[in-house]
Coordinates of C-alpha atoms in Angstrom, one line a residue:
X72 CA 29.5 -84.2 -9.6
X73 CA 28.2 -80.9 -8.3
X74 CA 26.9 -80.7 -4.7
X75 CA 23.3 -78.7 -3.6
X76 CA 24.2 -75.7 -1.7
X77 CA 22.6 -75.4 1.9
X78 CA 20.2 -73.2 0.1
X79 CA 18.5 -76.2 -1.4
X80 CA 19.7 -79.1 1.2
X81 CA 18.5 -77.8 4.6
X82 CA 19.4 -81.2 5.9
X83 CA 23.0 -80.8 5.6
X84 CA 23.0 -79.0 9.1
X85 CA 22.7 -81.1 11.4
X86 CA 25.5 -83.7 12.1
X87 CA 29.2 -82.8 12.8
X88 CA 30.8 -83.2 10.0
X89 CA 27.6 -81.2 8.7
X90 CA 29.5 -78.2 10.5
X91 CA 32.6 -78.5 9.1
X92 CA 34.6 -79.7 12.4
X93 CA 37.1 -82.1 11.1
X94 CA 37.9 -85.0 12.6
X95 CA 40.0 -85.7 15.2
X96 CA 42.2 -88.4 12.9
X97 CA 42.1 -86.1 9.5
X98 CA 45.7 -84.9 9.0
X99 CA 46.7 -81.4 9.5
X100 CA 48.4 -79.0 7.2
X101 CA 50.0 -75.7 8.4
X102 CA 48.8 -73.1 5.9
X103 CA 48.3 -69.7 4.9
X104 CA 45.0 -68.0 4.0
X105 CA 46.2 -67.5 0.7
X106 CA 47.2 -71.2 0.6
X107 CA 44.3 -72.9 2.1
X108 CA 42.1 -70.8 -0.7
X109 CA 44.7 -71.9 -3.6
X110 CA 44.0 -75.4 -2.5
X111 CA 40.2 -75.0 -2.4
X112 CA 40.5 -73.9 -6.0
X113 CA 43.4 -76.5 -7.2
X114 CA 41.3 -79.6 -5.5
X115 CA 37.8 -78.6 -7.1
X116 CA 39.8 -78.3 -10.5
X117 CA 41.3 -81.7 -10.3
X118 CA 37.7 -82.8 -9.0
X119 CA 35.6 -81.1 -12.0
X120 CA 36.8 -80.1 -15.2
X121 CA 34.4 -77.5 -15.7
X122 CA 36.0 -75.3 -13.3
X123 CA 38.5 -72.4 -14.4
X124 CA 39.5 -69.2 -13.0
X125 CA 39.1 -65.4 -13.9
X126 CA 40.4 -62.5 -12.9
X127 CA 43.2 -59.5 -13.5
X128 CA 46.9 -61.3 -13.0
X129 CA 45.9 -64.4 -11.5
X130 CA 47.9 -66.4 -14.3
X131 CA 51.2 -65.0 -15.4
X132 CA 51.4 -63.0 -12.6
X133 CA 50.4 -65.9 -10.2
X134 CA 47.6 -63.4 -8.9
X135 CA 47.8 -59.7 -7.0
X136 CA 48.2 -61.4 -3.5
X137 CA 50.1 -64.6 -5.0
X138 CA 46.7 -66.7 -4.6
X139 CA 46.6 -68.7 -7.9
X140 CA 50.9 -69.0 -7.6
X141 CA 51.4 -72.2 -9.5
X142 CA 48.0 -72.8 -10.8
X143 CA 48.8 -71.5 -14.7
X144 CA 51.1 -74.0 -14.9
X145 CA 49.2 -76.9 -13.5
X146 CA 46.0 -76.5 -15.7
X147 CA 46.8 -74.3 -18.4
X148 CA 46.0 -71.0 -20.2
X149 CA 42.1 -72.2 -20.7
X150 CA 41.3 -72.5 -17.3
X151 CA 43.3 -69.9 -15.5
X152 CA 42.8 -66.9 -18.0
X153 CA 44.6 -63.7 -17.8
X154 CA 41.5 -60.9 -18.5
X155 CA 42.2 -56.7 -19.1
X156 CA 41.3 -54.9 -16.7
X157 CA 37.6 -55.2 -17.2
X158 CA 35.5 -56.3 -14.4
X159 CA 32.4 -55.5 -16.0
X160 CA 33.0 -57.7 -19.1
X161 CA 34.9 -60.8 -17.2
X162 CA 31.9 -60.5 -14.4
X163 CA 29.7 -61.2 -17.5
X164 CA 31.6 -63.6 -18.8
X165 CA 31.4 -65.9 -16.0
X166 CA 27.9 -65.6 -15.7
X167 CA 27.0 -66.2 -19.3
X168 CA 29.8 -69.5 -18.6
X169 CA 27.7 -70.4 -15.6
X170 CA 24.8 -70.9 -17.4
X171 CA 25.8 -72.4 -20.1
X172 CA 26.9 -75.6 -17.6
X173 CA 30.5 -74.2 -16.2
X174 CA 31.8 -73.1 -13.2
X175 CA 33.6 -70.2 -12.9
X176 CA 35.7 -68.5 -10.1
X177 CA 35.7 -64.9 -11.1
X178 CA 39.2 -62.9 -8.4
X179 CA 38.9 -59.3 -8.1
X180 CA 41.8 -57.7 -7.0
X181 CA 39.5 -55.6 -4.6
X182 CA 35.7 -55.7 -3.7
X183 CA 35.8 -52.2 -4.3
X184 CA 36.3 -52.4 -7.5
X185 CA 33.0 -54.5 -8.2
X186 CA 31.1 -51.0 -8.3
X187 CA 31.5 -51.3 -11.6
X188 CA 30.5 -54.4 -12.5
X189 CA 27.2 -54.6 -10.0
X190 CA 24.8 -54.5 -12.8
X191 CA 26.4 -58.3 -14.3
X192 CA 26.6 -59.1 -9.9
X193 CA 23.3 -58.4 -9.0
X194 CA 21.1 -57.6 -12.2
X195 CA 22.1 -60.6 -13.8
X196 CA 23.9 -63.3 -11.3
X197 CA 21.5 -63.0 -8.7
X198 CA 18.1 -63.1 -10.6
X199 CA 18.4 -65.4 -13.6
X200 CA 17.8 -68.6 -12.0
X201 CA 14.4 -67.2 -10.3
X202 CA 14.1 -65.2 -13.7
X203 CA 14.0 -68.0 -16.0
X204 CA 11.7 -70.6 -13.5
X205 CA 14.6 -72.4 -12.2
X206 CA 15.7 -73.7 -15.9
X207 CA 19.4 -71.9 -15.7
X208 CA 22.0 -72.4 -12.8
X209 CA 24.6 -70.1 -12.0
X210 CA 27.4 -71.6 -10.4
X211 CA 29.7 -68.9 -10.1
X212 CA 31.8 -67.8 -7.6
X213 CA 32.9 -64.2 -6.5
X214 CA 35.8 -64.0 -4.5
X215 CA 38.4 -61.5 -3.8
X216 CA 39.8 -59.2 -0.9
X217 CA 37.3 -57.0 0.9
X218 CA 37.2 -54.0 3.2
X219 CA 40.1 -52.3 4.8
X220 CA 44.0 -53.4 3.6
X221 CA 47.4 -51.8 3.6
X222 CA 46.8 -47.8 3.4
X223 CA 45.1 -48.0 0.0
X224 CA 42.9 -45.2 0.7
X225 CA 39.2 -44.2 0.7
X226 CA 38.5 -46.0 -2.5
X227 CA 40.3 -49.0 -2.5
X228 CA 38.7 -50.0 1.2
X229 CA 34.9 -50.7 1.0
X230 CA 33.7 -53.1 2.9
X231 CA 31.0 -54.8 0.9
X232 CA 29.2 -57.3 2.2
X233 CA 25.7 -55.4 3.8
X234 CA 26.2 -54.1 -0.3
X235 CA 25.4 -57.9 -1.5
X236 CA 24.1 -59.6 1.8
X237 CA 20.5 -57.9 0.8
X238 CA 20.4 -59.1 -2.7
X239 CA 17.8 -62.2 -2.9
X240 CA 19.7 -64.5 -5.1
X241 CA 23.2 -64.2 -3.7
X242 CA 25.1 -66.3 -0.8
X243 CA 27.6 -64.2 1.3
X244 CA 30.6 -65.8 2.5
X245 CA 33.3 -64.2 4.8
X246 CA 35.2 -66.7 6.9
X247 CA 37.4 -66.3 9.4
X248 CA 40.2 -68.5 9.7
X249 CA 42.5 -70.7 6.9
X250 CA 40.4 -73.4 7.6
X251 CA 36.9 -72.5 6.9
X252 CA 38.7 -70.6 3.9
X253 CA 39.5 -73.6 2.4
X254 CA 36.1 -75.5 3.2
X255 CA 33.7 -72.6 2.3
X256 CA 35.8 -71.8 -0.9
X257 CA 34.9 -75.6 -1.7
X258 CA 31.6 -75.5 -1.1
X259 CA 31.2 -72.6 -2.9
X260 CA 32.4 -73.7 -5.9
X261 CA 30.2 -76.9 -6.1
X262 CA 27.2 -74.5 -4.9
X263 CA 24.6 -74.2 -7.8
X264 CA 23.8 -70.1 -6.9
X265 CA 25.8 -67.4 -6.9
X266 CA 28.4 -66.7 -4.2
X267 CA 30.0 -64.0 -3.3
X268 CA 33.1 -64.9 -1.3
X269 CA 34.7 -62.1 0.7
X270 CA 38.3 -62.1 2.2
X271 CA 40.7 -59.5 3.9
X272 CA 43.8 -58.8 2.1
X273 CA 45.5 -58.8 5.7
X274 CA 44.2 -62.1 6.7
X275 CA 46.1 -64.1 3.7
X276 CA 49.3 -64.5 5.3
X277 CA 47.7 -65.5 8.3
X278 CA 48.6 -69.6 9.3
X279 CA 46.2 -71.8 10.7
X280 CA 45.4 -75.6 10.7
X281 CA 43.9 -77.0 7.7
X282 CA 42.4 -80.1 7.1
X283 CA 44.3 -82.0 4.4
X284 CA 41.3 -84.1 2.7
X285 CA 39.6 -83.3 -0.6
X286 CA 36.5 -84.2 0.6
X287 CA 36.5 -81.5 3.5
X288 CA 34.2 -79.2 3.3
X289 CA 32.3 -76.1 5.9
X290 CA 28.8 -76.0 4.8
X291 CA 27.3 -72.7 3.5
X292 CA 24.9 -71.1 6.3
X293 CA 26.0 -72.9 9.3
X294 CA 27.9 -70.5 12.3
X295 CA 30.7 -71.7 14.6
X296 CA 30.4 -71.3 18.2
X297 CA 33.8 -70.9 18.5
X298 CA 34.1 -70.4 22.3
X299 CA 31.0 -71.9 24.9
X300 CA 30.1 -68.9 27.2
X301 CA 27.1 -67.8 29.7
X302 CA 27.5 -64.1 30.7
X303 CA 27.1 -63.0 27.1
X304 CA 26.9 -63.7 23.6
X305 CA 29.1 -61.7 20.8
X306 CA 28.7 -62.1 17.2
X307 CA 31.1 -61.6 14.6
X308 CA 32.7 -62.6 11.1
X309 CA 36.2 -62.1 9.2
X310 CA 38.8 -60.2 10.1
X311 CA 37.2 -58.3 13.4
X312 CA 36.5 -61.9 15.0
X313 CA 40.8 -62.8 14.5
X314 CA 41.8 -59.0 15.2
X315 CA 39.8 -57.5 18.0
X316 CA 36.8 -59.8 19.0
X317 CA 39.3 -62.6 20.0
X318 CA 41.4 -60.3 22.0
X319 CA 38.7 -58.9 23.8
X320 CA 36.9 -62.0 24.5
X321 CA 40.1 -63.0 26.5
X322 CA 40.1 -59.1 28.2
X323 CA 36.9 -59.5 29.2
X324 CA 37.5 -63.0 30.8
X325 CA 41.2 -62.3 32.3
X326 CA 40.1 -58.7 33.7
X327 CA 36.2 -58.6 34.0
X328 CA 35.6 -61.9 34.9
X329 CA 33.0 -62.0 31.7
X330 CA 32.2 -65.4 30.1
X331 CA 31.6 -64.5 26.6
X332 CA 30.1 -66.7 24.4
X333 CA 31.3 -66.6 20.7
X334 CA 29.7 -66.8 17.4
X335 CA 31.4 -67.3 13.8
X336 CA 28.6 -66.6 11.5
X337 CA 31.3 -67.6 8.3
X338 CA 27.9 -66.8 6.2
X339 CA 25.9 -63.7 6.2
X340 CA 23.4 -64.6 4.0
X341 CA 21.7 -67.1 4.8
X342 CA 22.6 -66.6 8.3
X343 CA 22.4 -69.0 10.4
X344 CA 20.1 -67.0 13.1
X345 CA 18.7 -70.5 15.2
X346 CA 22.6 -70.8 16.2
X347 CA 22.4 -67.2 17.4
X348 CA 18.8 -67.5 19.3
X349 CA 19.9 -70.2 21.0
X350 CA 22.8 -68.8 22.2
X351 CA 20.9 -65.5 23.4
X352 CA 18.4 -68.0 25.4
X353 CA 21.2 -69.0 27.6
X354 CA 23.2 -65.7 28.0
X355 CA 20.2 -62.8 27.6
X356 CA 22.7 -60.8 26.1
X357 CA 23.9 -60.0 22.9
X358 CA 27.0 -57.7 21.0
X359 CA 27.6 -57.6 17.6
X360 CA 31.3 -56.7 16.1
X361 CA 32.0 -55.9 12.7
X362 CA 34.5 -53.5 10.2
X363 CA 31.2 -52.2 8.5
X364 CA 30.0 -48.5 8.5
X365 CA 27.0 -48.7 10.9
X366 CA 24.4 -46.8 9.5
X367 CA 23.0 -49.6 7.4
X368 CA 26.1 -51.8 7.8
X369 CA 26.4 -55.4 8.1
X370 CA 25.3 -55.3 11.6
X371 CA 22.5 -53.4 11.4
X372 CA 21.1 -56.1 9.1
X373 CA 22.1 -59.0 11.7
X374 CA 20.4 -56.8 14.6
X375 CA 17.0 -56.9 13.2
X376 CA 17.4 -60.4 12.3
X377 CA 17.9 -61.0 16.1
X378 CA 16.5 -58.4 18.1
X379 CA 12.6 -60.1 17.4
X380 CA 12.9 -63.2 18.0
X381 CA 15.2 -62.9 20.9
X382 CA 13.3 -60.2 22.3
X383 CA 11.4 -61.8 25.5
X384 CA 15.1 -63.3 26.2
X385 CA 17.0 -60.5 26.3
X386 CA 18.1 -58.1 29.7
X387 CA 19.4 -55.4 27.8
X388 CA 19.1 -54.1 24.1
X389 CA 21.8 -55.6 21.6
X390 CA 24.9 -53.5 21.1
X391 CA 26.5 -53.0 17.8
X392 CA 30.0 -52.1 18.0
X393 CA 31.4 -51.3 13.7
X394 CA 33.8 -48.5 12.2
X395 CA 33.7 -45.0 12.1
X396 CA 31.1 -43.3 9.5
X397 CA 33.9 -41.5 7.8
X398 CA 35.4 -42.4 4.6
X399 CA 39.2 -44.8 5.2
X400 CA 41.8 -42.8 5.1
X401 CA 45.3 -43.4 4.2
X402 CA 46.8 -42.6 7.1
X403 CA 47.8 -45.5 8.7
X404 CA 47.0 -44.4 12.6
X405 CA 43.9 -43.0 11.6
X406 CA 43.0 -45.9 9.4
X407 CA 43.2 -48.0 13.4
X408 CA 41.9 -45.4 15.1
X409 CA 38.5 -45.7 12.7
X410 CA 37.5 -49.6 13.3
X411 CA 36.5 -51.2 16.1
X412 CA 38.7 -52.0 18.8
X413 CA 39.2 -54.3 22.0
X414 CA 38.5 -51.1 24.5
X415 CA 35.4 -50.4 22.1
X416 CA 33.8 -54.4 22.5
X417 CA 34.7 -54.3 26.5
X418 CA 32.7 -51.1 26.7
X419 CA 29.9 -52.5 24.8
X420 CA 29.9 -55.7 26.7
X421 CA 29.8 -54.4 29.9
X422 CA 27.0 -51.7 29.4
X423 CA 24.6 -55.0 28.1
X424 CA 26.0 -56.8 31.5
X425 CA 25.4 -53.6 33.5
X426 CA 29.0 -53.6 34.8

């Protein structure tokens, strides 16, 4: 039976397994990204039979990054289905199957390629339910890589989420770690709205702890405090958090003798701002990390959703540390040299702690 969102079941964040943490007795698999998401999917297809899967490759090809590897054999040709490349017409497919009572997981070989298919994303995903007075669902989930990869060049590297985070109607998903991967992925397939579920193409090979249980779940529009801190508190998402933020967070500590705390938002929209605000009430300071441009960039959005409310709490103005405002390039040292960086966050985190 499909579960409420957190959208419509505010309740469902309070309590720890509310959060996601698993328990201390739930047993652990060691897994990939790619295989924590594969077993997000495969569980919720044993679990509901109105689930299938979309997308360029992701059956006889086992899927561009190997996700789905396994899966055409397990539930068939009907539910994981081949498509042309044609994200506009297998974008509206799912969301004419979504309201019709199924749930489909649509896998785009790249977010950037979803510029094409934005009108089905946002025109039609994201308003139907409030367009027809709450009589059709949607329950369709977006997923796919996002932002920068492998040296794929300017137009294979978008980093979409401040794109769809500003669309009413959508949820916006990006974790972090194997684990949430597999958690979100599961909420987000039995969520009733629309979700757009981001991941980095260099994240999936990535191995982490995963709880082995079908009935583990993160819930949408809850944040992780992922390290207690007091000096100062530094919010991030996705690949920055595992590929700078982390590393810096341990600079800062080891060399600077700065306590950081740091926040996992896992869901940009809803975000979960209380988790944030409370965390700015204890340090007074605040830094925000991500991969986004930052003229208008994830960021920016997550600032103003902060910088109010936190106002009469804070010693210094929030910092937003994102990429260069150039297009990606191909280059390979210039693609680095563009996103933020460990030297980058220290900077910013000392200049809100005056050091």
């Amino acid at each position: 039976m499909a579960r409420p969102c957190l959208l419509l079941n505010p309740t469902s964040r309070h309590g720890r397994a509310a959060r996601g943490t698993a328990d201390r007795t739930t047993p652990m698999a060691q897994l990939q990204f790619r295989q924590a998401l594969r077993a997000a999917m495969t569980e919720e297809m044993e679990r509901d039979e109105n689930v299938f899967l979309i997308g360029e490759e992701v059956a006889e090809y086992n899927g561009a990054y190997k996700v789905s590897e396994g899966m055409l054999d397990k539930f068939g040709p009907k539910r994981i289905i081949d498509t042309p490349i044609s994200e506009a017409a297998f974008s509206g497919l799912a969301v004419g199957s979504a309201c019709m009572g199924l749930r489909p997981i649509v896998e785009f070989m790249s977010w950037s390629f979803t510029w094409v298919c934005i009108d089905q994303i946002v025109n039609n995903a994201a308003n139907v339910r409030y367009m027809s007075g709450g009589q059709y669902k949607v329950p369709v989930v977006f997923r796919g890589g996002n932002g920068i990869a492998h040296q794929l060049g300017a137009t294979h590297s978008h980093r979409m989420e401040s794109v769809y985070a500003r669309i009413p109607g959508l949820i916006v998903v990006h974790p972090s770690t194997p684990a949430d991967a597999k958690g979100l992925l599961k909420s987000s397939i039995r969520c009733d709205d629309p979700v757009i579920f981001l991941e980095s193409e260099k994240m999936l090979n990535e191995l982490g702890e995963v709880p082995d249980d079908a009935d583990y779940t993160v819930p949408i529009g809850v944040a992780n405090v992922e390290r207690q801190g007091k000096d100062v508190t530094l919010v991030s998402y996705g690949r920055a958090l595992q590929r700078v933020v982390r590393p810096a967070v341990k600079a800062l500590a080891d060399d600077h003798g700065i306590d950081v705390e740091l926040i996992d938002l896992r869901t940009l929209r809803p975000m979960d701002t209380k988790t944030c605000i409370e965390s700015i009430k204890k340090t007074n300071r605040c830094v925000i990390v991500d991969e986004d441009w930052g003229y208008c960039g994830m960021g920016s959005g997550i600032l103003q959703k902060l910088q109010k409310p936190a106002f009469d709490y804070l010693d210094a103005p929030i910092e937003y540390v994102h990429s260069d405002e150039i297009p990606v390039p191909f280059n390979h040292y210039l693609e680095e040299a563009m996103m933020p960086s460990v030297d980058r966050i220290v900077s910013a985190v000392k200049e809100v702690c005056y050091r």
